[in-house]
Amino acid sequence: MSKPHTAINDISDMAHLPSAQDFKIFKPYGYLSQFVPERRKSKKLLGELAGFPAGIMAIGRLDHDSEGLLLLTTDGMTSHLVRSKQIEKEYYVQVDGEIDAKAVAELCQGVSIGIKGEQYQTLPCKVKLLDEPPALPERGKKIRDPRHGPTRWLSITLTEGKNRQIRKMTAAVGFPTLRLVRMRIGSIYLGDMRVGEVQSLGPLASQLDTYTESPR
């Protein structure tokens, strides 16, 4: 099991950075997307990855079992922009089973999922099958044994972000999610970052405020 990589040197000198400070990280499996611990929970937190400035916050969340690109900021307006429906979020999703065209079409059109005890119809989104498994680092916890059946990787691009939405969507069409990695937020990509790596960014608002694209 590989340990998360921490590029502390990328952000250790905060003196030269502007007052609003923005970062991207490769959130590892098993970490909560927050800096303040919850009562009676001993989960790993983002603050363990590097020394961050005061007032830092995660923009949106990746749940404990999910990995990949997570943006951080010290500016509330930037957080509001990134979480808006103007900004696409793309995920690579490994599902249990050989998903078929009918299920892919249903995901694209929107499916009914449970949110806080009520049914919610997800917005239309982009879904495509990946020809090959993506070149991602191994996850901290092993996915189930391949002998238990086939799996398939998808790209799913959303403009919304309900709690555990993608996991609920793929389960709704009969193909539970085994692994979920966020690859892109607007025009910012995970790229070749290592697990647990932290990188300083320029102002996020200037990189994202003109990026809009409707689902196809």
Tab-separated table of N, CA and C in Angstrom, residues 103-179:
chain	number	residue	atom	x	y	z
A	103	ALA	N	-28.150	1.179	-20.027
A	103	ALA	CA	-27.845	1.804	-18.743
A	103	ALA	C	-27.102	3.122	-18.940
A	104	VAL	N	-26.194	3.168	-19.921
A	104	VAL	CA	-25.470	4.403	-20.217
A	104	VAL	C	-26.446	5.496	-20.659
A	105	ALA	N	-27.405	5.135	-21.513
A	105	ALA	CA	-28.390	6.106	-21.984
A	105	ALA	C	-29.238	6.628	-20.830
A	106	GLU	N	-29.601	5.748	-19.905
A	106	GLU	CA	-30.392	6.173	-18.751
A	106	GLU	C	-29.611	7.164	-17.891
A	107	LEU	N	-28.333	6.891	-17.679
A	107	LEU	CA	-27.500	7.813	-16.913
A	107	LEU	C	-27.437	9.182	-17.597
A	108	CYS	N	-27.277	9.179	-18.915
A	108	CYS	CA	-27.202	10.430	-19.672
A	108	CYS	C	-28.473	11.260	-19.521
A	109	GLN	N	-29.613	10.589	-19.549
A	109	GLN	CA	-30.893	11.295	-19.509
A	109	GLN	C	-31.258	11.766	-18.109
A	110	GLY	N	-30.707	11.112	-17.089
A	110	GLY	CA	-31.044	11.421	-15.702
A	110	GLY	C	-31.839	10.289	-15.081
A	111	VAL	N	-31.540	9.979	-13.832
A	111	VAL	CA	-32.216	8.889	-13.124
A	111	VAL	C	-32.710	9.409	-11.783
A	112	SER	N	-33.607	8.657	-11.187
A	112	SER	CA	-34.161	9.026	-9.894
A	112	SER	C	-33.316	8.417	-8.782
A	113	ILE	N	-32.858	9.264	-7.854
A	113	ILE	CA	-32.058	8.806	-6.725
A	113	ILE	C	-32.632	9.392	-5.437
A	114	GLY	N	-32.269	8.803	-4.313
A	114	GLY	CA	-32.746	9.291	-3.032
A	114	GLY	C	-31.816	10.342	-2.450
A	115	ILE	N	-32.378	11.490	-2.093
A	115	ILE	CA	-31.617	12.567	-1.447
A	115	ILE	C	-32.410	13.022	-0.217
A	116	LYS	N	-31.840	12.789	0.958
A	116	LYS	CA	-32.476	13.198	2.225
A	116	LYS	C	-33.903	12.690	2.324
A	117	GLY	N	-34.107	11.437	1.955
A	117	GLY	CA	-35.408	10.809	2.113
A	117	GLY	C	-36.412	11.110	1.024
A	118	GLU	N	-36.014	11.893	0.011
A	118	GLU	CA	-36.908	12.210	-1.092
A	118	GLU	C	-36.267	11.810	-2.414
A	119	GLN	N	-37.129	11.577	-3.415
A	119	GLN	CA	-36.631	11.215	-4.734
A	119	GLN	C	-36.231	12.468	-5.505
A	120	TYR	N	-35.089	12.360	-6.193
A	120	TYR	CA	-34.560	13.477	-6.969
A	120	TYR	C	-34.179	12.973	-8.349
A	121	GLN	N	-34.591	13.700	-9.393
A	121	GLN	CA	-34.251	13.355	-10.769
A	121	GLN	C	-32.968	14.088	-11.157
A	122	THR	N	-31.925	13.347	-11.431
A	122	THR	CA	-30.653	13.983	-11.771
A	122	THR	C	-30.745	14.680	-13.130
A	123	LEU	N	-29.954	15.710	-13.294
A	123	LEU	CA	-29.937	16.451	-14.553
A	123	LEU	C	-29.260	15.637	-15.652
A	124	PRO	N	-29.580	15.907	-16.923
A	124	PRO	CA	-28.843	15.248	-18.008
A	124	PRO	C	-27.345	15.483	-17.867
A	125	CYS	N	-26.564	14.491	-18.237
A	125	CYS	CA	-25.111	14.585	-18.088
A	125	CYS	C	-24.429	13.838	-19.229
A	126	LYS	N	-23.121	13.924	-19.271
A	126	LYS	CA	-22.326	13.245	-20.294
A	126	LYS	C	-21.768	11.942	-19.723
A	127	VAL	N	-21.964	10.866	-20.438
A	127	VAL	CA	-21.430	9.568	-20.024
A	127	VAL	C	-20.839	8.875	-21.241
A	128	LYS	N	-19.628	8.363	-21.105
A	128	LYS	CA	-19.042	7.593	-22.193
A	128	LYS	C	-18.207	6.451	-21.616
A	129	LEU	N	-18.165	5.356	-22.354
A	129	LEU	CA	-17.347	4.216	-21.952
A	129	LEU	C	-15.888	4.492	-22.285
A	130	LEU	N	-14.993	4.112	-21.388
A	130	LEU	CA	-13.567	4.211	-21.666
A	130	LEU	C	-13.098	2.919	-22.320
A	131	ASP	N	-12.306	3.038	-23.380
A	131	ASP	CA	-11.844	1.855	-24.105
A	131	ASP	C	-10.903	1.004	-23.267
A	132	GLU	N	-10.099	1.659	-22.424
A	132	GLU	CA	-9.139	0.960	-21.576
A	132	GLU	C	-9.227	1.501	-20.154
A	133	PRO	N	-8.880	0.693	-19.158
A	133	PRO	CA	-8.823	1.232	-17.793
A	133	PRO	C	-7.844	2.394	-17.721
A	134	PRO	N	-8.185	3.475	-17.049
A	134	PRO	CA	-7.290	4.635	-16.982
A	134	PRO	C	-6.029	4.327	-16.191
A	135	ALA	N	-4.949	5.040	-16.503
A	135	ALA	CA	-3.662	4.853	-15.824
A	135	ALA	C	-3.678	5.653	-14.522
A	136	LEU	N	-4.256	5.071	-13.488
A	136	LEU	CA	-4.372	5.721	-12.191
A	136	LEU	C	-3.504	4.998	-11.163
A	137	PRO	N	-3.051	5.701	-10.136
A	137	PRO	CA	-2.331	5.022	-9.057
A	137	PRO	C	-3.228	3.984	-8.393
A	138	GLU	N	-2.626	2.953	-7.834
A	138	GLU	CA	-3.407	1.969	-7.106
A	138	GLU	C	-4.095	2.631	-5.926
A	139	ARG	N	-5.294	2.159	-5.614
A	139	ARG	CA	-6.024	2.713	-4.487
A	139	ARG	C	-5.472	2.155	-3.181
A	140	GLY	N	-5.626	2.919	-2.106
A	140	GLY	CA	-5.133	2.479	-0.810
A	140	GLY	C	-5.738	1.169	-0.350
A	141	LYS	N	-7.002	0.940	-0.691
A	141	LYS	CA	-7.677	-0.306	-0.351
A	141	LYS	C	-8.015	-1.036	-1.639
A	142	LYS	N	-7.694	-2.304	-1.694
A	142	LYS	CA	-7.871	-3.083	-2.922
A	142	LYS	C	-9.340	-3.169	-3.328
A	143	ILE	N	-9.585	-3.012	-4.633
A	143	ILE	CA	-10.909	-3.263	-5.187
A	143	ILE	C	-11.153	-4.767	-5.105
A	144	ARG	N	-12.364	-5.211	-5.236
A	144	ARG	CA	-12.667	-6.638	-5.114
A	144	ARG	C	-11.882	-7.489	-6.106
A	145	ASP	N	-11.766	-8.765	-5.812
A	145	ASP	CA	-10.999	-9.703	-6.634
A	145	ASP	C	-11.603	-9.790	-8.036
A	146	PRO	N	-10.764	-9.652	-9.103
A	146	PRO	CA	-11.281	-9.725	-10.476
A	146	PRO	C	-12.009	-11.025	-10.787
A	147	ARG	N	-11.714	-12.081	-10.034
A	147	ARG	CA	-12.376	-13.366	-10.276
A	147	ARG	C	-13.864	-13.316	-9.956
A	148	HIS	N	-14.300	-12.253	-9.273
A	148	HIS	CA	-15.708	-12.133	-8.918
A	148	HIS	C	-16.559	-11.576	-10.057
A	149	GLY	N	-15.926	-11.293	-11.202
A	149	GLY	CA	-16.686	-10.826	-12.350
A	149	GLY	C	-16.061	-9.613	-13.005
A	150	PRO	N	-16.547	-9.249	-14.204
A	150	PRO	CA	-15.964	-8.125	-14.951
A	150	PRO	C	-16.335	-6.775	-14.352
A	151	THR	N	-15.533	-5.780	-14.683
A	151	THR	CA	-15.836	-4.394	-14.332
A	151	THR	C	-15.648	-3.545	-15.580
A	152	ARG	N	-16.129	-2.317	-15.533
A	152	ARG	CA	-15.972	-1.414	-16.682
A	152	ARG	C	-15.785	0.012	-16.176
A	153	TRP	N	-14.948	0.770	-16.891
A	153	TRP	CA	-14.688	2.165	-16.551
A	153	TRP	C	-15.501	3.093	-17.445
A	154	LEU	N	-16.064	4.139	-16.833
A	154	LEU	CA	-16.826	5.164	-17.530
A	154	LEU	C	-16.242	6.532	-17.223
A	155	SER	N	-16.525	7.483	-18.101
A	155	SER	CA	-16.347	8.901	-17.786
A	155	SER	C	-17.740	9.487	-17.607
A	156	ILE	N	-17.969	10.126	-16.459
A	156	ILE	CA	-19.247	10.782	-16.190
A	156	ILE	C	-18.964	12.244	-15.860
A	157	THR	N	-19.624	13.149	-16.586
A	157	THR	CA	-19.428	14.582	-16.388
A	157	THR	C	-20.741	15.212	-15.943
A	158	LEU	N	-20.699	15.843	-14.768
A	158	LEU	CA	-21.881	16.457	-14.164
A	158	LEU	C	-21.711	17.970	-14.052
A	159	THR	N	-22.841	18.653	-13.893
A	159	THR	CA	-22.802	20.070	-13.530
A	159	THR	C	-23.468	20.292	-12.172
A	160	GLU	N	-23.756	19.217	-11.460
A	160	GLU	CA	-24.333	19.299	-10.123
A	160	GLU	C	-23.555	18.354	-9.219
A	161	GLY	N	-23.831	18.381	-7.939
A	161	GLY	CA	-23.051	17.557	-7.026
A	161	GLY	C	-23.808	17.215	-5.759
A	162	LYS	N	-24.841	16.379	-5.885
A	162	LYS	CA	-25.579	15.919	-4.717
A	162	LYS	C	-24.742	14.900	-3.940
A	163	ASN	N	-25.128	14.665	-2.702
A	163	ASN	CA	-24.393	13.740	-1.844
A	163	ASN	C	-24.332	12.340	-2.447
A	164	ARG	N	-23.123	11.856	-2.690
A	164	ARG	CA	-22.873	10.509	-3.241
A	164	ARG	C	-23.675	10.275	-4.530
A	165	GLN	N	-23.783	11.321	-5.341
A	165	GLN	CA	-24.662	11.279	-6.506
A	165	GLN	C	-24.284	10.202	-7.509
A	166	ILE	N	-23.019	10.149	-7.907
A	166	ILE	CA	-22.634	9.180	-8.932
A	166	ILE	C	-22.820	7.755	-8.427
A	167	ARG	N	-22.470	7.492	-7.196
A	167	ARG	CA	-22.662	6.145	-6.640
A	167	ARG	C	-24.142	5.754	-6.675
A	168	LYS	N	-25.007	6.692	-6.337
A	168	LYS	CA	-26.440	6.422	-6.363
A	168	LYS	C	-26.951	6.260	-7.794
A	169	MET	N	-26.393	7.035	-8.726
A	169	MET	CA	-26.821	6.943	-10.124
A	169	MET	C	-26.477	5.583	-10.729
A	170	THR	N	-25.235	5.147	-10.557
A	170	THR	CA	-24.861	3.864	-11.172
A	170	THR	C	-25.583	2.702	-10.504
A	171	ALA	N	-25.838	2.806	-9.199
A	171	ALA	CA	-26.611	1.760	-8.519
A	171	ALA	C	-28.040	1.721	-9.048
A	172	ALA	N	-28.595	2.898	-9.373
A	172	ALA	CA	-29.972	2.970	-9.860
A	172	ALA	C	-30.159	2.251	-11.187
A	173	VAL	N	-29.096	2.152	-11.996
A	173	VAL	CA	-29.197	1.451	-13.282
A	173	VAL	C	-28.605	0.039	-13.201
A	174	GLY	N	-28.297	-0.413	-11.990
A	174	GLY	CA	-27.901	-1.803	-11.793
A	174	GLY	C	-26.418	-2.095	-11.825
A	175	PHE	N	-25.569	-1.057	-11.754
A	175	PHE	CA	-24.125	-1.264	-11.828
A	175	PHE	C	-23.430	-0.450	-10.726
A	176	PRO	N	-23.289	-1.024	-9.541
A	176	PRO	CA	-22.705	-0.284	-8.418
A	176	PRO	C	-21.295	0.218	-8.710
A	177	THR	N	-20.967	1.370	-8.142
A	177	THR	CA	-19.637	1.945	-8.286
A	177	THR	C	-18.641	1.244	-7.376
A	178	LEU	N	-17.503	0.847	-7.938
A	178	LEU	CA	-16.426	0.242	-7.169
A	178	LEU	C	-15.326	1.253	-6.848
A	179	ARG	N	-15.053	2.153	-7.785
A	179	ARG	CA	-14.028	3.166	-7.580
A	179	ARG	C	-14.451	4.440	-8.281
